[in-house]
mmCIF file of C-alpha atoms in Angstrom:
data_model
loop_
_atom_site.group_PDB
_atom_site.id
_atom_site.type_symbol
_atom_site.label_atom_id
_atom_site.label_comp_id
_atom_site.label_asym_id
_atom_site.label_seq_id
_atom_site.Cartn_x
_atom_site.Cartn_y
_atom_site.Cartn_z
ATOM 1 C CA MET X 1 44.726 44.235 35.087
ATOM 2 C CA PRO X 2 41.440 44.005 36.998
ATOM 3 C CA SER X 3 38.412 46.075 36.279
ATOM 4 C CA ALA X 4 37.719 49.149 38.385
ATOM 5 C CA PRO X 5 36.891 48.549 42.057
ATOM 6 C CA GLY X 6 33.424 47.164 42.641
ATOM 7 C CA ASN X 7 30.470 49.198 43.676
ATOM 8 C CA ALA X 8 31.657 51.241 46.638
ATOM 9 C CA ASP X 9 28.038 51.599 47.834
ATOM 10 C CA ASN X 10 28.637 49.813 51.111
ATOM 11 C CA SER X 11 25.751 51.305 53.079
ATOM 12 C CA VAL X 12 21.985 50.864 53.135
ATOM 13 C CA VAL X 13 19.188 52.557 55.103
ATOM 14 C CA VAL X 14 16.278 50.375 56.214
ATOM 15 C CA ASP X 15 12.874 51.406 57.560
ATOM 16 C CA ASP X 16 13.186 49.602 60.897
ATOM 17 C CA PRO X 17 14.497 50.556 64.342
ATOM 18 C CA LYS X 18 18.129 49.668 65.103
ATOM 19 C CA GLY X 19 17.193 46.954 67.644
ATOM 20 C CA GLU X 20 14.964 45.133 65.149
ATOM 21 C CA VAL X 21 17.633 45.250 62.445
ATOM 22 C CA TRP X 22 20.202 43.897 64.924
ATOM 23 C CA ASP X 23 17.881 41.066 66.028
ATOM 24 C CA ARG X 24 17.340 40.070 62.404
ATOM 25 C CA LEU X 25 20.919 40.480 61.134
ATOM 26 C CA VAL X 26 22.934 38.604 63.782
ATOM 27 C CA PRO X 27 21.203 35.205 63.325
ATOM 28 C CA ARG X 28 21.348 35.568 59.541
ATOM 29 C CA LEU X 29 25.085 36.269 59.643
ATOM 30 C CA SER X 30 25.716 33.221 61.821
ATOM 31 C CA LYS X 31 23.811 30.982 59.390
ATOM 32 C CA ASN X 32 25.992 32.075 56.450
ATOM 33 C CA PHE X 33 29.687 31.519 55.755
ATOM 34 C CA TYR X 34 30.858 34.270 58.119
ATOM 35 C CA VAL X 35 32.634 33.831 61.427
ATOM 36 C CA ILE X 36 31.349 36.349 63.957
ATOM 37 C CA ASN X 37 34.367 37.641 65.877
ATOM 38 C CA ASN X 38 32.840 40.386 67.974
ATOM 39 C CA LEU X 39 29.396 41.799 68.803
ATOM 40 C CA ASP X 40 28.613 45.041 70.628
ATOM 41 C CA ARG X 41 24.898 45.760 70.539
ATOM 42 C CA ASP X 42 25.194 49.147 72.271
ATOM 43 C CA SER X 43 27.645 50.565 69.729
ATOM 44 C CA GLY X 44 26.016 48.677 66.829
ATOM 45 C CA LEU X 45 29.287 46.973 65.816
ATOM 46 C CA ILE X 46 29.499 43.463 64.393
ATOM 47 C CA ASN X 47 32.895 42.180 63.261
ATOM 48 C CA VAL X 48 32.854 39.168 60.918
ATOM 49 C CA SER X 49 35.481 37.226 58.967
ATOM 50 C CA TYR X 50 35.563 35.370 55.685
ATOM 51 C CA SER X 51 38.310 32.999 54.621
ATOM 52 C CA GLY X 52 38.552 31.165 51.324
ATOM 53 C CA ASP X 53 38.302 31.548 47.576
ATOM 54 C CA PRO X 54 39.308 35.096 46.611
ATOM 55 C CA GLY X 55 37.572 34.849 43.218
ATOM 56 C CA ARG X 56 34.165 35.353 44.807
ATOM 57 C CA PHE X 57 35.004 38.782 46.186
ATOM 58 C CA VAL X 58 38.199 40.075 44.556
ATOM 59 C CA ASP X 59 39.301 40.760 40.960
ATOM 60 C CA CYS X 60 43.042 40.440 40.294
ATOM 61 C CA GLY X 61 42.915 40.359 36.501
ATOM 62 C CA GLN X 62 44.175 37.460 34.353
ATOM 63 C CA ILE X 63 47.371 35.417 34.222
ATOM 64 C CA HIS X 64 48.553 34.546 30.733
ATOM 65 C CA SER X 65 51.504 32.356 29.776
ATOM 66 C CA TYR X 66 52.399 31.030 26.339
ATOM 67 C CA VAL X 67 54.994 28.246 26.101
ATOM 68 C CA LYS X 68 56.455 26.783 22.911
ATOM 69 C CA ASN X 69 59.198 24.153 22.917
ATOM 70 C CA ALA X 70 59.960 20.685 21.529
ATOM 71 C CA ARG X 71 56.864 19.330 23.337
ATOM 72 C CA GLY X 72 54.638 21.740 21.427
ATOM 73 C CA GLU X 73 52.678 24.869 22.280
ATOM 74 C CA ARG X 74 50.747 25.510 25.481
ATOM 75 C CA ASN X 75 48.658 28.539 26.242
ATOM 76 C CA TYR X 76 47.635 29.222 29.843
ATOM 77 C CA ARG X 77 45.035 31.876 30.666
ATOM 78 C CA PHE X 78 43.152 31.981 33.960
ATOM 79 C CA PRO X 79 41.836 34.432 36.577
ATOM 80 C CA ALA X 80 44.637 35.485 38.923
ATOM 81 C CA THR X 81 42.290 34.758 41.860
ATOM 82 C CA THR X 82 42.157 31.037 40.992
ATOM 83 C CA PRO X 83 42.726 29.298 44.363
ATOM 84 C CA GLN X 84 45.307 26.856 42.951
ATOM 85 C CA LYS X 85 46.865 26.590 39.508
ATOM 86 C CA SER X 86 49.862 24.778 38.032
ATOM 87 C CA TYR X 87 51.240 26.107 34.761
ATOM 88 C CA GLU X 88 54.437 26.637 32.806
ATOM 89 C CA ILE X 89 56.316 29.760 31.819
ATOM 90 C CA MET X 90 59.165 30.297 29.403
ATOM 91 C CA GLN X 91 61.712 32.890 30.423
ATOM 92 C CA GLY X 92 64.984 33.535 28.617
ATOM 93 C CA GLY X 93 64.675 30.202 26.825
ATOM 94 C CA THR X 94 64.293 28.304 30.120
ATOM 95 C CA LEU X 95 61.123 26.403 31.009
ATOM 96 C CA TYR X 96 59.766 26.832 34.536
ATOM 97 C CA PHE X 97 56.914 25.059 36.305
ATOM 98 C CA VAL X 98 54.816 27.226 38.602
ATOM 99 C CA ASP X 99 52.452 25.989 41.311
ATOM 100 C CA ARG X 100 50.520 29.079 42.444
ATOM 101 C CA ARG X 101 47.968 29.543 45.241
ATOM 102 C CA MET X 102 45.752 32.497 46.190
ATOM 103 C CA GLU X 103 43.889 32.945 49.474
ATOM 104 C CA LEU X 104 41.626 35.641 50.892
ATOM 105 C CA GLU X 105 41.119 36.628 54.511
ATOM 106 C CA GLY X 106 38.446 39.297 54.856
ATOM 107 C CA ARG X 107 37.592 41.135 58.083
ATOM 108 C CA MET X 108 34.460 43.244 57.976
ATOM 109 C CA ASN X 109 33.037 45.772 60.394
ATOM 110 C CA VAL X 110 29.265 45.998 60.087
ATOM 111 C CA ILE X 111 28.000 49.155 61.765
ATOM 112 C CA LEU X 112 24.342 49.796 62.631
ATOM 113 C CA GLU X 113 23.438 53.459 63.249
ATOM 114 C CA ALA X 114 20.036 54.840 64.181
ATOM 115 C CA VAL X 115 19.125 57.494 61.605
ATOM 116 C CA SER X 116 15.820 58.073 63.421
ATOM 117 C CA ASP X 117 13.581 56.045 65.750
ATOM 118 C CA ALA X 118 12.289 54.114 62.724
ATOM 119 C CA LYS X 119 15.313 54.078 60.357
ATOM 120 C CA THR X 120 18.722 52.395 60.568
ATOM 121 C CA ARG X 121 21.819 52.819 58.419
ATOM 122 C CA VAL X 122 23.890 49.650 58.014
ATOM 123 C CA THR X 123 27.453 50.086 56.710
ATOM 124 C CA ALA X 124 29.893 47.310 55.799
ATOM 125 C CA ASN X 125 33.637 48.080 55.636
ATOM 126 C CA THR X 126 36.081 45.304 54.777
ATOM 127 C CA ARG X 127 39.831 44.851 55.131
ATOM 128 C CA TYR X 128 40.950 42.430 52.409
ATOM 129 C CA VAL X 129 44.131 40.411 52.952
ATOM 130 C CA VAL X 130 45.150 38.471 49.828
ATOM 131 C CA THR X 131 48.097 36.055 49.863
ATOM 132 C CA LYS X 132 49.805 34.698 46.754
ATOM 133 C CA SER X 133 52.169 31.799 47.383
ATOM 134 C CA GLY X 134 53.668 28.753 45.746
ATOM 135 C CA THR X 135 56.774 27.322 44.159
ATOM 136 C CA ILE X 136 58.595 27.765 40.894
ATOM 137 C CA ARG X 137 60.978 25.091 39.615
ATOM 138 C CA ASN X 138 63.143 24.676 36.541
ATOM 139 C CA THR X 139 63.668 21.551 34.422
ATOM 140 C CA GLN X 140 66.763 20.626 36.495
ATOM 141 C CA GLY X 141 64.552 20.336 39.589
ATOM 142 C CA GLN X 142 65.818 23.465 41.327
ATOM 143 C CA SER X 143 62.972 25.271 43.044
ATOM 144 C CA ARG X 144 62.181 28.241 45.219
ATOM 145 C CA SER X 145 59.126 29.204 47.180
ATOM 146 C CA PHE X 146 57.389 32.553 47.095
ATOM 147 C CA SER X 147 54.800 34.210 49.300
ATOM 148 C CA ASP X 148 53.494 37.773 49.244
ATOM 149 C CA THR X 149 50.544 39.394 50.994
ATOM 150 C CA ILE X 150 48.708 42.585 50.112
ATOM 151 C CA LYS X 151 46.045 44.486 52.056
ATOM 152 C CA PHE X 152 43.362 46.921 50.913
ATOM 153 C CA ASP X 153 39.992 48.180 52.079
ATOM 154 C CA THR X 154 36.511 48.471 50.597
ATOM 155 C CA GLY X 155 36.807 50.540 47.403
ATOM 156 C CA GLY X 156 40.627 50.326 47.424
ATOM 157 C CA ARG X 157 43.298 48.384 45.552
ATOM 158 C CA ALA X 158 46.788 46.977 46.025
ATOM 159 C CA ALA X 159 49.480 45.368 43.865
ATOM 160 C CA PHE X 160 51.723 42.426 44.602
ATOM 161 C CA PRO X 161 55.455 42.936 44.160
ATOM 162 C CA ASN X 162 56.328 42.154 40.539
ATOM 163 C CA PRO X 163 58.200 38.829 40.433
ATOM 164 C CA ASN X 164 60.158 38.103 37.295
ATOM 165 C CA TYR X 165 57.837 35.276 36.226
ATOM 166 C CA GLU X 166 54.525 37.130 35.863
ATOM 167 C CA ASP X 167 53.105 40.552 35.150
ATOM 168 C CA GLN X 168 52.129 42.896 37.958
ATOM 169 C CA THR X 169 49.118 41.499 39.811
ATOM 170 C CA THR X 170 46.809 44.242 41.096
ATOM 171 C CA CYS X 171 43.717 43.323 43.099
ATOM 172 C CA VAL X 172 40.479 45.215 43.745
ATOM 173 C CA PRO X 173 37.317 44.232 45.626
ATOM 174 C CA ASN X 174 34.275 43.568 43.462
ATOM 175 C CA GLY X 175 31.794 44.773 46.134
ATOM 176 C CA ARG X 176 30.107 41.379 46.522
ATOM 177 C CA LEU X 177 31.350 40.709 50.063
ATOM 178 C CA GLU X 178 29.794 43.898 51.414
ATOM 179 C CA GLU X 179 26.698 43.321 49.260
ATOM 180 C CA SER X 180 26.282 39.780 50.625
ATOM 181 C CA VAL X 181 26.048 41.173 54.167
ATOM 182 C CA LEU X 182 23.822 44.124 53.275
ATOM 183 C CA ASP X 183 21.441 41.735 51.484
ATOM 184 C CA LEU X 184 20.858 40.015 54.850
ATOM 185 C CA VAL X 185 19.476 43.239 56.358
ATOM 186 C CA ASP X 186 16.120 43.225 54.517
#
């Protein structure tokens, strides 16, 4: 089970006019790992995307599997957000081989609002889309694929359906994605 959702403080007020903050933020966003999807200077809306390793920005707890058979004992423990992991599980006396992948697609709305002529509030709200996929195969070579996607917003959480080969996987944002954008404001 993951820790509690990350810092939900997804807003900052800066002592600069909205136009100056905009002129500073847009180039900084484009130089980082974000894809800028949409800009609307008049409304103060910037929509950016992130795609990649979920472990940087999401906590989905730990995966643990202990296997003991004629080949010995194996103990697997890793963060559930690991982008790719192959491991074994023992279920009902049958050994299974799991190849598991995790991916994150994040879409963030960054909103600039004039608090006064000399102050601007910048708010970052993210929609997280996490996909868990892979294959599971038994020792006879029979396999099946799996793929599930969950969605949650800044400060939220969601759980993957509970397959019979692992415990419930619940994911929460750690607040770092929003923080990484708000850090570009100053």
